[in-house]
Amino acid sequence: MTLSRTVVSLTLAVISATPAPAQESAKPEVMILTTGGTIASRVGAPMTEGDSLVGAVPQLLDHAEIRVEEFSRIGSSQMTPAHWLGLAKRIGELFGEDSALTGVVVTHGTDTMEETAFFLNLTVRDRRPVVLVGSMRSANEISADGPANLLNAVRVGVSAAAIGKGVLVVLNEDVSAARDVWKTDNRRVDTFQSPELGYIGVADPDTVLFYREPLRPHTTASEFDVTGLDSLPTVELVYDYTGFDGSAIEEIVGRAPDGIVVATFAGGRMSAGARRGVEAALEAGIPLVIASRVPGGRIVGDPAADEPIVVARDLPPHKARILLMLALTRSREVAELQCIFDTY
Ligand code: ASP
């Protein structure tokens, strides 16, 4: 799959009639990578290309020198691990080639934003801010939230307080940490929440403020280096439910993925059918993780009862899948995989 990347290196520099006084300090430099999503959408019209999306918010120039690069122009439901890999590599290149670059903002659909954010949180090896931003309303809907969200994302991206906080998600004046954030509402502009830990900070009109910082390793403290990878391990995700006969897991086992995540009931408990499917996966030697489909709390103890099953503790199933994809680039041993899940 080739990623369409129209490199539009557009510096929206203010052409002032008179040269700025020599003592005025240069503005920080921000790269905005655009990928698509509702923030770039208009009801009844094609998705906006990157430089027009950014050019529609001239207030950005009050905060930074802006460069724009269109990485893709897709709804985030169409994102794939190949896109994640490409974004991580491109962001790494941008930081590597420009020591003056203050931060990177990625405009992205909200449907899978938390997944891309978590993947980048574990694979971008730089302390400088990477901020994902989207919107819940299209550009031509009443009270469109995209422009304000983009402005706040750039404000966070140039904030010294954002350095070393890992990958961030900014919408609705709220700043969320990549590991914690969920899209919790199909419609509301405050859809991104972190069920138990809350926002990591705010982008208020007067200042960008952080209240805490992530304790789990990320970015420069992550062991995952994807720069040499052309693809990622294949990990399938299956949800348990009342009356599940487990055949979907057995069918997946037949396709021999690199790993499987089973979204269980609370506490890691599962149906008899799911149990049969898990047994089939273990029999086939496929690394398997159980993650609770319940948003709050941890899977405690050892529900796998000393079987070679990895427990995702508080990580939700769709993020456990991402961590397992990366963990499998390091090991297939259950004990080592469990250590990775207990670490990140
Ligand atoms: N409605 C989604 C959004 O808010 C569409 C997408 O994720 O691309 O961006």
Short mmCIF file of N, CA and C in Angstrom, two decimals, residues 189-299:
data_model
loop_
_atom_site.label_atom_id
_atom_site.label_comp_id
_atom_site.label_asym_id
_atom_site.label_seq_id
_atom_site.Cartn_x
_atom_site.Cartn_y
_atom_site.Cartn_z
N VAL A 189 -18.79 17.08 21.46
CA VAL A 189 -17.45 17.64 21.24
C VAL A 189 -16.50 17.30 22.39
N ASP A 190 -17.05 16.89 23.54
CA ASP A 190 -16.16 16.48 24.65
C ASP A 190 -16.03 14.96 24.68
N THR A 191 -16.08 14.35 23.53
CA THR A 191 -16.08 12.88 23.43
C THR A 191 -14.83 12.23 24.03
N PHE A 192 -13.68 12.90 23.94
CA PHE A 192 -12.45 12.27 24.43
C PHE A 192 -12.33 12.44 25.95
N GLN A 193 -12.37 11.31 26.63
CA GLN A 193 -12.28 11.28 28.08
C GLN A 193 -11.24 10.25 28.48
N SER A 194 -10.76 10.38 29.70
CA SER A 194 -9.87 9.35 30.26
C SER A 194 -10.59 8.83 31.50
N PRO A 195 -11.32 7.72 31.38
CA PRO A 195 -12.33 7.34 32.36
C PRO A 195 -11.89 7.48 33.81
N GLU A 196 -10.74 6.99 34.17
CA GLU A 196 -10.39 7.05 35.60
C GLU A 196 -9.37 8.13 35.93
N LEU A 197 -8.51 8.46 35.00
CA LEU A 197 -7.40 9.36 35.35
C LEU A 197 -7.69 10.81 35.01
N GLY A 198 -8.63 11.03 34.14
CA GLY A 198 -8.98 12.42 33.79
C GLY A 198 -7.98 13.03 32.83
N TYR A 199 -8.25 14.28 32.46
CA TYR A 199 -7.38 14.97 31.52
C TYR A 199 -6.00 15.17 32.12
N ILE A 200 -5.00 15.23 31.25
CA ILE A 200 -3.64 15.50 31.74
C ILE A 200 -3.42 17.00 31.85
N GLY A 201 -4.25 17.78 31.11
CA GLY A 201 -4.10 19.24 31.17
C GLY A 201 -5.22 19.93 30.43
N VAL A 202 -5.07 21.24 30.30
CA VAL A 202 -6.08 22.04 29.60
C VAL A 202 -5.40 23.04 28.69
N ALA A 203 -6.12 23.41 27.62
CA ALA A 203 -5.66 24.49 26.74
C ALA A 203 -6.66 25.63 26.92
N ASP A 204 -6.52 26.33 28.02
CA ASP A 204 -7.42 27.44 28.31
C ASP A 204 -7.03 28.65 27.47
N PRO A 205 -7.94 29.59 27.30
CA PRO A 205 -7.63 30.77 26.47
C PRO A 205 -6.39 31.53 26.94
N ASP A 206 -6.14 31.50 28.26
CA ASP A 206 -5.01 32.29 28.78
C ASP A 206 -3.71 31.49 28.87
N THR A 207 -3.84 30.15 28.96
CA THR A 207 -2.61 29.37 29.11
C THR A 207 -2.84 27.88 28.85
N VAL A 208 -1.73 27.19 28.54
CA VAL A 208 -1.77 25.72 28.46
C VAL A 208 -1.21 25.23 29.79
N LEU A 209 -1.99 24.36 30.46
CA LEU A 209 -1.63 23.97 31.82
C LEU A 209 -1.70 22.45 31.94
N PHE A 210 -0.70 21.85 32.62
CA PHE A 210 -0.72 20.41 32.87
C PHE A 210 -0.90 20.16 34.36
N TYR A 211 -1.69 19.13 34.69
CA TYR A 211 -1.95 18.80 36.10
C TYR A 211 -1.19 17.56 36.55
N ARG A 212 -0.71 16.76 35.56
CA ARG A 212 0.00 15.55 35.93
C ARG A 212 0.84 15.12 34.73
N GLU A 213 1.62 14.08 34.92
CA GLU A 213 2.34 13.53 33.76
C GLU A 213 2.29 12.01 33.81
N PRO A 214 2.36 11.36 32.64
CA PRO A 214 2.24 9.91 32.59
C PRO A 214 3.40 9.25 33.33
N LEU A 215 3.11 8.16 34.04
CA LEU A 215 4.17 7.42 34.73
C LEU A 215 4.68 6.25 33.88
N ARG A 216 3.81 5.71 33.02
CA ARG A 216 4.24 4.57 32.20
C ARG A 216 5.21 5.07 31.12
N PRO A 217 6.26 4.30 30.80
CA PRO A 217 7.24 4.77 29.82
C PRO A 217 6.63 5.04 28.44
N HIS A 218 7.18 6.02 27.76
CA HIS A 218 6.71 6.37 26.42
C HIS A 218 7.85 7.06 25.66
N THR A 219 7.68 7.29 24.41
CA THR A 219 8.61 8.02 23.53
C THR A 219 10.07 7.63 23.81
N THR A 220 10.85 8.52 24.35
CA THR A 220 12.29 8.21 24.48
C THR A 220 12.55 7.10 25.50
N ALA A 221 11.57 6.79 26.35
CA ALA A 221 11.76 5.71 27.34
C ALA A 221 11.19 4.39 26.84
N SER A 222 10.69 4.41 25.59
CA SER A 222 10.11 3.18 25.04
C SER A 222 11.19 2.31 24.42
N GLU A 223 11.04 1.01 24.52
CA GLU A 223 12.01 0.08 23.94
C GLU A 223 11.69 -0.24 22.48
N PHE A 224 10.55 0.22 21.99
CA PHE A 224 10.10 -0.18 20.65
C PHE A 224 10.65 0.77 19.58
N ASP A 225 11.41 0.17 18.66
CA ASP A 225 11.98 0.96 17.56
C ASP A 225 11.45 0.39 16.24
N VAL A 226 10.62 1.16 15.56
CA VAL A 226 9.98 0.64 14.34
C VAL A 226 10.66 1.14 13.07
N THR A 227 11.75 1.91 13.22
CA THR A 227 12.36 2.55 12.04
C THR A 227 12.80 1.50 11.00
N GLY A 228 13.19 0.33 11.48
CA GLY A 228 13.67 -0.69 10.53
C GLY A 228 12.59 -1.66 10.08
N LEU A 229 11.33 -1.43 10.51
CA LEU A 229 10.25 -2.37 10.18
C LEU A 229 9.48 -1.93 8.93
N ASP A 230 9.17 -2.89 8.07
CA ASP A 230 8.30 -2.58 6.92
C ASP A 230 6.85 -2.98 7.20
N SER A 231 6.66 -3.78 8.23
CA SER A 231 5.30 -4.18 8.61
C SER A 231 5.30 -4.54 10.09
N LEU A 232 4.10 -4.70 10.62
CA LEU A 232 3.94 -5.02 12.03
C LEU A 232 3.32 -6.41 12.18
N PRO A 233 3.57 -7.09 13.30
CA PRO A 233 2.91 -8.37 13.54
C PRO A 233 1.39 -8.23 13.44
N THR A 234 0.76 -9.31 12.98
CA THR A 234 -0.71 -9.31 12.85
C THR A 234 -1.32 -9.80 14.16
N VAL A 235 -2.14 -8.97 14.75
CA VAL A 235 -2.82 -9.34 16.00
C VAL A 235 -4.32 -9.16 15.81
N GLU A 236 -5.07 -10.22 16.05
CA GLU A 236 -6.54 -10.18 15.91
C GLU A 236 -7.17 -9.92 17.28
N LEU A 237 -8.34 -9.31 17.24
CA LEU A 237 -9.07 -8.96 18.47
C LEU A 237 -10.48 -9.53 18.39
N VAL A 238 -10.87 -10.29 19.41
CA VAL A 238 -12.21 -10.90 19.43
C VAL A 238 -12.90 -10.55 20.76
N TYR A 239 -14.16 -10.08 20.66
CA TYR A 239 -14.90 -9.73 21.86
C TYR A 239 -15.72 -10.93 22.34
N ASP A 240 -15.68 -11.18 23.61
CA ASP A 240 -16.53 -12.19 24.22
C ASP A 240 -17.92 -11.59 24.45
N TYR A 241 -18.95 -12.46 24.49
CA TYR A 241 -20.30 -11.99 24.73
C TYR A 241 -21.14 -13.18 25.18
N THR A 242 -22.27 -12.88 25.72
CA THR A 242 -23.15 -13.94 26.24
C THR A 242 -23.52 -14.92 25.13
N GLY A 243 -23.19 -16.21 25.37
CA GLY A 243 -23.57 -17.24 24.39
C GLY A 243 -22.55 -17.43 23.29
N PHE A 244 -21.40 -16.75 23.40
CA PHE A 244 -20.35 -16.88 22.37
C PHE A 244 -19.89 -18.35 22.31
N ASP A 245 -19.82 -18.92 21.11
CA ASP A 245 -19.44 -20.34 21.03
C ASP A 245 -17.93 -20.51 20.80
N GLY A 246 -17.24 -19.42 20.61
CA GLY A 246 -15.78 -19.50 20.49
C GLY A 246 -15.28 -19.83 19.10
N SER A 247 -16.20 -20.08 18.18
CA SER A 247 -15.77 -20.50 16.83
C SER A 247 -14.99 -19.40 16.11
N ALA A 248 -15.31 -18.15 16.42
CA ALA A 248 -14.58 -17.05 15.74
C ALA A 248 -13.10 -17.09 16.12
N ILE A 249 -12.81 -17.44 17.36
CA ILE A 249 -11.40 -17.54 17.78
C ILE A 249 -10.75 -18.73 17.09
N GLU A 250 -11.49 -19.86 17.05
CA GLU A 250 -10.93 -21.05 16.40
C GLU A 250 -10.67 -20.78 14.92
N GLU A 251 -11.56 -20.02 14.29
CA GLU A 251 -11.36 -19.68 12.87
C GLU A 251 -10.11 -18.82 12.70
N ILE A 252 -9.94 -17.88 13.62
CA ILE A 252 -8.75 -17.01 13.57
C ILE A 252 -7.48 -17.83 13.80
N VAL A 253 -7.55 -18.76 14.73
CA VAL A 253 -6.39 -19.62 15.00
C VAL A 253 -5.95 -20.32 13.70
N GLY A 254 -6.93 -20.71 12.92
CA GLY A 254 -6.64 -21.38 11.65
C GLY A 254 -5.89 -20.50 10.68
N ARG A 255 -5.99 -19.17 10.88
CA ARG A 255 -5.27 -18.25 9.99
C ARG A 255 -3.88 -17.91 10.52
N ALA A 256 -3.57 -18.46 11.67
CA ALA A 256 -2.22 -18.35 12.27
C ALA A 256 -1.73 -16.90 12.36
N PRO A 257 -2.46 -16.04 13.08
CA PRO A 257 -1.94 -14.68 13.30
C PRO A 257 -0.74 -14.72 14.23
N ASP A 258 -0.06 -13.61 14.34
CA ASP A 258 1.09 -13.56 15.26
C ASP A 258 0.64 -13.48 16.71
N GLY A 259 -0.60 -12.98 16.92
CA GLY A 259 -1.11 -12.90 18.28
C GLY A 259 -2.62 -12.69 18.28
N ILE A 260 -3.25 -12.93 19.42
CA ILE A 260 -4.69 -12.74 19.57
C ILE A 260 -4.97 -12.03 20.88
N VAL A 261 -5.89 -11.07 20.84
CA VAL A 261 -6.40 -10.44 22.06
C VAL A 261 -7.87 -10.85 22.20
N VAL A 262 -8.23 -11.31 23.40
CA VAL A 262 -9.63 -11.62 23.68
C VAL A 262 -10.15 -10.58 24.68
N ALA A 263 -11.19 -9.86 24.26
CA ALA A 263 -11.83 -8.88 25.13
C ALA A 263 -12.82 -9.63 26.01
N THR A 264 -12.48 -9.74 27.27
CA THR A 264 -13.25 -10.60 28.19
C THR A 264 -14.28 -9.77 28.97
N PHE A 265 -15.05 -10.48 29.76
CA PHE A 265 -15.90 -9.81 30.72
C PHE A 265 -15.01 -9.25 31.83
N ALA A 266 -15.60 -8.59 32.80
CA ALA A 266 -14.82 -7.99 33.88
C ALA A 266 -13.94 -9.05 34.56
N GLY A 267 -12.76 -8.60 34.98
CA GLY A 267 -11.90 -9.50 35.76
C GLY A 267 -11.24 -10.58 34.94
N GLY A 268 -11.42 -10.54 33.64
CA GLY A 268 -10.80 -11.57 32.80
C GLY A 268 -11.67 -12.80 32.66
N ARG A 269 -12.87 -12.75 33.22
CA ARG A 269 -13.76 -13.91 33.09
C ARG A 269 -14.28 -14.00 31.66
N MET A 270 -14.53 -15.26 31.25
CA MET A 270 -14.98 -15.44 29.86
C MET A 270 -16.01 -16.54 29.77
N SER A 271 -16.71 -16.56 28.64
CA SER A 271 -17.73 -17.58 28.41
C SER A 271 -17.06 -18.93 28.15
N ALA A 272 -17.84 -19.98 28.21
CA ALA A 272 -17.31 -21.33 27.91
C ALA A 272 -16.80 -21.39 26.47
N GLY A 273 -17.50 -20.70 25.60
CA GLY A 273 -17.06 -20.70 24.19
C GLY A 273 -15.74 -20.00 24.03
N ALA A 274 -15.60 -18.84 24.68
CA ALA A 274 -14.32 -18.12 24.58
C ALA A 274 -13.20 -18.97 25.16
N ARG A 275 -13.51 -19.67 26.24
CA ARG A 275 -12.51 -20.54 26.88
C ARG A 275 -12.04 -21.60 25.88
N ARG A 276 -13.00 -22.16 25.15
CA ARG A 276 -12.62 -23.17 24.13
C ARG A 276 -11.73 -22.54 23.06
N GLY A 277 -12.07 -21.33 22.67
CA GLY A 277 -11.26 -20.66 21.65
C GLY A 277 -9.86 -20.37 22.16
N VAL A 278 -9.77 -19.97 23.42
CA VAL A 278 -8.46 -19.68 24.03
C VAL A 278 -7.62 -20.96 24.08
N GLU A 279 -8.26 -22.05 24.45
CA GLU A 279 -7.54 -23.34 24.49
C GLU A 279 -6.98 -23.68 23.10
N ALA A 280 -7.79 -23.39 22.08
CA ALA A 280 -7.33 -23.70 20.70
C ALA A 280 -6.12 -22.83 20.34
N ALA A 281 -6.15 -21.57 20.77
CA ALA A 281 -5.02 -20.67 20.48
C ALA A 281 -3.77 -21.13 21.22
N LEU A 282 -3.94 -21.52 22.49
CA LEU A 282 -2.77 -21.97 23.26
C LEU A 282 -2.21 -23.26 22.67
N GLU A 283 -3.12 -24.11 22.26
CA GLU A 283 -2.70 -25.39 21.64
C GLU A 283 -1.87 -25.12 20.38
N ALA A 284 -2.23 -24.05 19.68
CA ALA A 284 -1.53 -23.72 18.43
C ALA A 284 -0.27 -22.88 18.69
N GLY A 285 -0.05 -22.55 19.99
CA GLY A 285 1.16 -21.78 20.33
C GLY A 285 1.10 -20.33 19.92
N ILE A 286 -0.12 -19.78 19.81
CA ILE A 286 -0.28 -18.37 19.42
C ILE A 286 -0.32 -17.51 20.69
N PRO A 287 0.57 -16.54 20.83
CA PRO A 287 0.55 -15.66 22.01
C PRO A 287 -0.82 -15.02 22.15
N LEU A 288 -1.36 -15.09 23.39
CA LEU A 288 -2.72 -14.62 23.62
C LEU A 288 -2.79 -13.71 24.84
N VAL A 289 -3.49 -12.58 24.66
CA VAL A 289 -3.69 -11.59 25.73
C VAL A 289 -5.17 -11.52 26.06
N ILE A 290 -5.49 -11.44 27.34
CA ILE A 290 -6.88 -11.15 27.72
C ILE A 290 -6.93 -9.71 28.25
N ALA A 291 -7.93 -8.96 27.77
CA ALA A 291 -8.12 -7.57 28.18
C ALA A 291 -9.60 -7.40 28.48
N SER A 292 -9.91 -6.67 29.54
CA SER A 292 -11.32 -6.53 29.92
C SER A 292 -12.05 -5.55 29.02
N ARG A 293 -13.26 -5.90 28.62
CA ARG A 293 -14.06 -4.99 27.80
C ARG A 293 -14.67 -3.87 28.67
N VAL A 294 -14.44 -3.95 29.98
CA VAL A 294 -14.99 -2.95 30.91
C VAL A 294 -14.00 -1.79 31.04
N PRO A 295 -14.46 -0.53 30.86
CA PRO A 295 -13.52 0.60 30.78
C PRO A 295 -12.73 0.89 32.06
N GLY A 296 -13.28 0.63 33.26
CA GLY A 296 -12.56 1.05 34.46
C GLY A 296 -11.94 -0.11 35.22
N GLY A 297 -10.89 0.20 35.97
CA GLY A 297 -10.28 -0.81 36.84
C GLY A 297 -9.30 -1.71 36.12
N ARG A 298 -8.72 -2.63 36.92
CA ARG A 298 -7.71 -3.56 36.38
C ARG A 298 -8.21 -4.99 36.47
N ILE A 299 -7.71 -5.86 35.63
CA ILE A 299 -7.88 -7.29 35.86
C ILE A 299 -6.86 -7.65 36.94
#
